[in-house]
CSV table of C-alpha atoms in Angstrom, one decimal:
chain,number,residue,atom,x,y,z
A,527,MET,CA,0.0,0.0,0.0
A,528,ILE,CA,1.3,3.5,-0.9
A,529,THR,CA,2.3,5.6,2.1
A,530,LEU,CA,1.3,9.3,2.6
A,531,ILE,CA,4.9,10.4,1.9
A,532,GLU,CA,5.0,8.4,-1.3
A,533,TYR,CA,1.7,9.8,-2.4
A,534,ILE,CA,2.8,13.4,-1.8
A,535,LEU,CA,6.1,12.8,-3.6
A,536,GLU,CA,4.2,11.3,-6.5
A,537,SER,CA,1.8,14.2,-6.7
A,538,ILE,CA,4.8,16.7,-6.8
A,539,LEU,CA,6.4,14.7,-9.5
A,540,SER,CA,3.1,14.6,-11.4
A,541,ASN,CA,2.9,18.4,-11.3
A,542,GLU,CA,6.5,18.7,-12.6
A,543,LEU,CA,5.9,16.2,-15.3
A,544,SER,CA,2.7,17.9,-16.3
A,545,LYS,CA,4.6,21.2,-16.9
A,546,GLU,CA,7.6,19.7,-18.7
A,547,LEU,CA,6.6,16.4,-20.3
A,548,LYS,CA,6.2,16.8,-24.1
A,549,MET,CA,5.0,14.6,-26.9
A,550,GLU,CA,7.0,14.9,-30.1
A,551,LYS,CA,5.8,13.6,-33.4
A,552,ILE,CA,8.3,11.4,-35.2
A,553,ASP,CA,8.5,9.5,-38.5
A,554,PRO,CA,7.7,5.7,-38.4
A,555,ASP,CA,11.4,4.8,-39.3
A,556,ILE,CA,12.6,6.8,-36.3
A,557,ALA,CA,10.0,5.1,-34.1
A,558,GLU,CA,11.3,1.7,-35.4
A,559,LYS,CA,14.9,2.7,-34.6
A,560,ILE,CA,14.0,3.8,-31.1
A,561,LEU,CA,12.1,0.7,-30.3
A,562,SER,CA,14.8,-1.5,-31.7
A,563,GLU,CA,17.5,0.2,-29.6
A,564,ASN,CA,15.4,-0.2,-26.4
A,565,ASP,CA,14.2,-3.8,-27.0
A,566,GLY,CA,10.8,-2.3,-27.5
A,567,PHE,CA,9.5,-4.8,-30.0
A,568,LYS,CA,10.5,-7.7,-27.8
A,569,LYS,CA,8.6,-6.1,-24.9
A,570,LEU,CA,5.6,-5.5,-27.1
A,571,GLY,CA,5.7,-9.2,-28.0
A,572,SER,CA,6.5,-8.5,-31.7
A,573,LYS,CA,9.5,-9.2,-33.9
A,574,ASP,CA,9.3,-5.9,-35.8
A,575,SER,CA,6.9,-3.2,-36.9
A,576,LYS,CA,5.2,-5.5,-39.4
A,577,GLU,CA,3.7,-7.4,-36.6
A,578,ILE,CA,2.1,-4.3,-35.0
A,579,ILE,CA,-1.4,-3.6,-36.2
A,580,TYR,CA,-1.9,-0.2,-37.8
A,581,TRP,CA,1.8,0.6,-37.7
A,582,PRO,CA,2.0,2.1,-41.3
A,583,VAL,CA,-1.1,4.2,-40.9
A,584,SER,CA,-0.5,5.4,-37.3
A,585,GLN,CA,1.0,8.7,-36.0
A,586,HIS,CA,4.1,8.0,-33.9
A,587,TYR,CA,5.3,10.1,-30.9
A,588,LYS,CA,8.2,10.3,-28.4
A,589,ILE,CA,7.5,11.0,-24.8
A,590,MET,CA,10.1,13.6,-23.8
A,591,PHE,CA,11.1,15.0,-20.4
A,592,LYS,CA,14.2,17.2,-19.8
A,593,ASN,CA,15.6,16.2,-23.2
A,594,LYS,CA,15.3,12.5,-22.3
A,595,CYS,CA,13.0,10.0,-24.2
A,596,LEU,CA,10.9,8.3,-21.5
A,597,GLY,CA,8.9,6.2,-24.0
A,598,ILE,CA,7.2,6.0,-27.3
A,599,PHE,CA,3.7,5.4,-28.6
A,600,ALA,CA,1.5,5.6,-31.6
A,601,LEU,CA,-2.1,6.5,-32.3
A,602,PHE,CA,-4.4,5.3,-35.1
A,603,ASP,CA,-7.4,7.4,-36.0
A,604,PHE,CA,-10.3,5.1,-36.8
A,605,ALA,CA,-11.5,7.7,-39.3
A,606,ASP,CA,-8.6,6.5,-41.5
A,607,ILE,CA,-9.8,2.9,-41.6
A,608,ASP,CA,-11.1,3.2,-45.2
A,609,ILE,CA,-7.9,5.0,-46.2
A,610,ALA,CA,-5.9,2.1,-44.7
A,611,TRP,CA,-8.0,-0.4,-46.7
A,612,ASN,CA,-7.3,1.5,-50.0
A,613,ALA,CA,-3.6,2.3,-49.3
A,614,TYR,CA,-2.6,-1.1,-48.2
A,615,LYS,CA,-4.5,-3.4,-50.5
A,616,GLY,CA,-1.6,-5.9,-50.5
A,617,ASP,CA,-1.7,-6.2,-46.7
A,618,ARG,CA,-4.5,-8.6,-46.0
A,619,TYR,CA,-3.8,-8.5,-42.3
A,620,LEU,CA,-4.2,-4.8,-42.1
A,621,GLN,CA,-7.3,-4.9,-44.3
A,622,PHE,CA,-9.0,-7.5,-42.2
A,623,SER,CA,-8.0,-6.1,-38.8
A,624,SER,CA,-9.1,-2.5,-39.6
A,625,ASP,CA,-12.8,-3.2,-39.7
A,626,PHE,CA,-12.5,-6.2,-37.4
A,627,THR,CA,-11.0,-4.0,-34.6
A,628,ALA,CA,-13.5,-1.3,-35.2
A,629,GLY,CA,-16.3,-3.9,-35.0
A,630,ILE,CA,-14.9,-5.3,-31.7
A,631,PHE,CA,-15.1,-1.9,-30.0
A,632,ARG,CA,-18.2,-0.6,-31.7
A,633,ARG,CA,-20.5,-3.5,-30.9
A,634,PRO,CA,-20.6,-3.2,-27.1
A,635,LEU,CA,-20.2,0.6,-27.1
A,636,ALA,CA,-23.0,0.9,-29.7
A,637,ARG,CA,-25.3,-0.8,-27.2
A,638,ILE,CA,-24.5,1.9,-24.6
A,639,GLU,CA,-24.1,5.0,-26.8
A,640,ARG,CA,-26.3,4.0,-29.7
A,641,LEU,CA,-23.5,4.3,-32.1
A,642,ASP,CA,-23.5,3.5,-35.8
A,643,ARG,CA,-20.3,2.7,-37.7
A,644,GLU,CA,-19.9,6.1,-39.2
A,645,THR,CA,-20.2,7.9,-35.9
A,646,PHE,CA,-17.8,5.5,-34.2
A,647,ILE,CA,-15.0,5.8,-36.7
A,648,LYS,CA,-15.2,9.6,-36.7
A,649,LYS,CA,-15.0,9.8,-32.9
A,650,ALA,CA,-12.5,7.0,-32.0
A,651,ILE,CA,-8.7,6.9,-31.5
A,652,TYR,CA,-6.8,3.6,-31.0
A,653,VAL,CA,-3.5,3.4,-29.1
A,654,THR,CA,-1.4,1.4,-31.5
A,655,TYR,CA,1.3,0.7,-29.0
A,656,LEU,CA,2.8,2.3,-25.8
A,657,GLU,CA,6.2,1.5,-24.4
A,658,THR,CA,8.0,3.3,-21.6
A,659,PHE,CA,11.7,3.0,-21.0
A,660,PRO,CA,12.4,2.1,-17.3
A,661,ASN,CA,16.1,3.0,-17.5
A,662,ALA,CA,15.5,6.5,-18.7
A,663,ILE,CA,12.8,7.0,-16.0
A,664,LYS,CA,15.1,5.7,-13.3
A,665,GLU,CA,18.0,7.9,-14.5
A,666,LEU,CA,15.8,11.0,-14.0
A,667,ASP,CA,14.6,9.7,-10.7
A,668,ILE,CA,10.9,10.0,-11.5
A,669,SER,CA,8.0,7.8,-10.7
A,670,PRO,CA,7.0,5.3,-13.4
A,671,ILE,CA,3.4,5.6,-12.2
A,672,ALA,CA,3.4,9.4,-12.3
A,673,THR,CA,4.8,9.2,-15.8
A,674,ILE,CA,2.0,6.9,-17.0
A,675,LYS,CA,-0.6,9.1,-15.3
A,676,VAL,CA,0.6,12.3,-16.9
A,677,PHE,CA,0.8,10.5,-20.3
A,678,PHE,CA,-2.9,9.5,-20.1
A,679,GLU,CA,-3.8,13.1,-19.0
A,680,ARG,CA,-2.0,14.4,-22.2
A,681,LEU,CA,-3.6,11.8,-24.3
A,682,ILE,CA,-7.1,12.8,-23.2
A,683,GLU,CA,-6.3,16.4,-23.8
A,684,PHE,CA,-5.1,15.6,-27.3
A,685,CYS,CA,-8.2,13.6,-28.1
A,686,LYS,CA,-10.4,16.5,-26.8
A,687,LYS,CA,-8.6,18.9,-29.2
A,688,GLU,CA,-9.2,16.5,-32.0
A,689,GLN,CA,-12.9,16.2,-31.0
A,690,LYS,CA,-12.7,12.5,-30.3
A,691,THR,CA,-15.0,10.8,-27.8
A,692,TYR,CA,-13.5,7.3,-27.6
A,693,ILE,CA,-10.0,6.1,-26.8
A,694,CYS,CA,-9.5,2.4,-27.4
A,695,ALA,CA,-6.5,0.1,-26.7
A,696,HIS,CA,-5.3,-3.4,-26.0
A,697,GLY,CA,-3.0,-4.1,-23.1
A,698,LYS,CA,-0.2,-6.6,-24.3
A,699,ASP,CA,-0.9,-8.5,-21.0
A,700,GLN,CA,-2.9,-8.3,-17.8
A,701,ARG,CA,-0.3,-6.0,-16.2
A,702,VAL,CA,-0.5,-3.4,-18.9
A,703,THR,CA,-4.3,-3.7,-19.0
A,704,SER,CA,-4.3,-3.0,-15.3
A,705,LEU,CA,-2.1,0.1,-15.8
A,706,TYR,CA,-4.6,1.5,-18.3
A,707,CYS,CA,-7.4,1.0,-15.8
A,708,LYS,CA,-5.6,2.2,-12.6
A,709,CYS,CA,-3.6,5.0,-14.1
A,710,GLY,CA,-5.8,6.1,-17.0
A,711,ASN,CA,-9.2,5.3,-15.6
A,712,PHE,CA,-9.9,3.1,-18.6
A,713,LYS,CA,-12.6,0.5,-18.4
A,714,LEU,CA,-12.5,-3.2,-19.4
A,715,LEU,CA,-14.2,-3.8,-22.7
A,716,LYS,CA,-15.2,-7.4,-21.7
A,717,LYS,CA,-17.4,-6.0,-18.9
A,718,ILE,CA,-19.9,-4.6,-21.5
A,719,PHE,CA,-19.8,-7.6,-23.9
A,720,ASN,CA,-22.9,-9.7,-24.0
A,721,ASP,CA,-23.2,-13.3,-25.4
A,722,ASP,CA,-24.0,-12.0,-28.9
A,723,ASP,CA,-20.8,-9.8,-28.9
A,724,ILE,CA,-18.7,-12.8,-27.8
A,725,LYS,CA,-20.2,-15.0,-30.5
A,726,PHE,CA,-19.4,-12.3,-33.0
A,727,TYR,CA,-15.8,-12.2,-31.8
A,728,ASP,CA,-15.3,-15.9,-31.7
A,729,LYS,CA,-16.4,-16.2,-35.4
A,730,PHE,CA,-13.1,-14.5,-36.3
A,731,SER,CA,-10.7,-15.6,-33.7
A,732,ASN,CA,-9.9,-18.4,-31.3
A,733,GLU,CA,-7.8,-16.1,-29.3
A,734,ARG,CA,-9.4,-14.3,-26.4
A,735,THR,CA,-6.5,-11.8,-25.7
A,736,GLY,CA,-8.3,-9.0,-27.6
A,737,LEU,CA,-11.4,-9.5,-25.5
A,738,ASP,CA,-9.7,-10.0,-22.2
A,739,ASN,CA,-7.2,-7.1,-22.6
A,740,GLY,CA,-9.4,-4.6,-24.5
A,741,VAL,CA,-10.0,-1.3,-22.7
A,742,TYR,CA,-11.8,1.9,-23.6
A,743,TYR,CA,-12.2,5.5,-22.3
A,744,ILE,CA,-15.2,7.7,-23.0
A,745,ILE,CA,-14.4,11.4,-22.9
């Protein structure tokens, strides 16, 4: 359990991070280089960028604090799903996963928000990947939890500016999924799935990772 002193220190660090933490847009090739140099792909459970859904059609960013890269992430705008289909006709995985991923998130949310497909894709952002670098965070003597909290605050601010309503993501495992929920106040997608949703999902995949680790945030 966190002590009062630890809580106060974390709050102070969060305030400092809020003032100085920056998100710098980078090209996909630079993102690939940074991840490769920090064992990022391995930590994400991928061999390279080709195994990360939406990589070629995502916007990539560095998380910077005091000229140090604390992490890296990418965002995919669901509004670009049809563009992704047309631009990457040779990539069957991308073609399939684009509408499939949108379908996974839209079905349960549609029941709550009465969304149709067009409304959803205009209002949703997907976190393609998120990887922080513990060594850089430790070197600056800052709290990993505070870093993640401030990141989510900035992400929400960004989505508000872009007039987005939904932030969707998949944790690579239960630990990361828990971080989304505890630090970012995301909710588990599976909590709002009903039997029909699960049947829809199981038609396309025998893996339950996407269902178990899917999270969402409604702004």
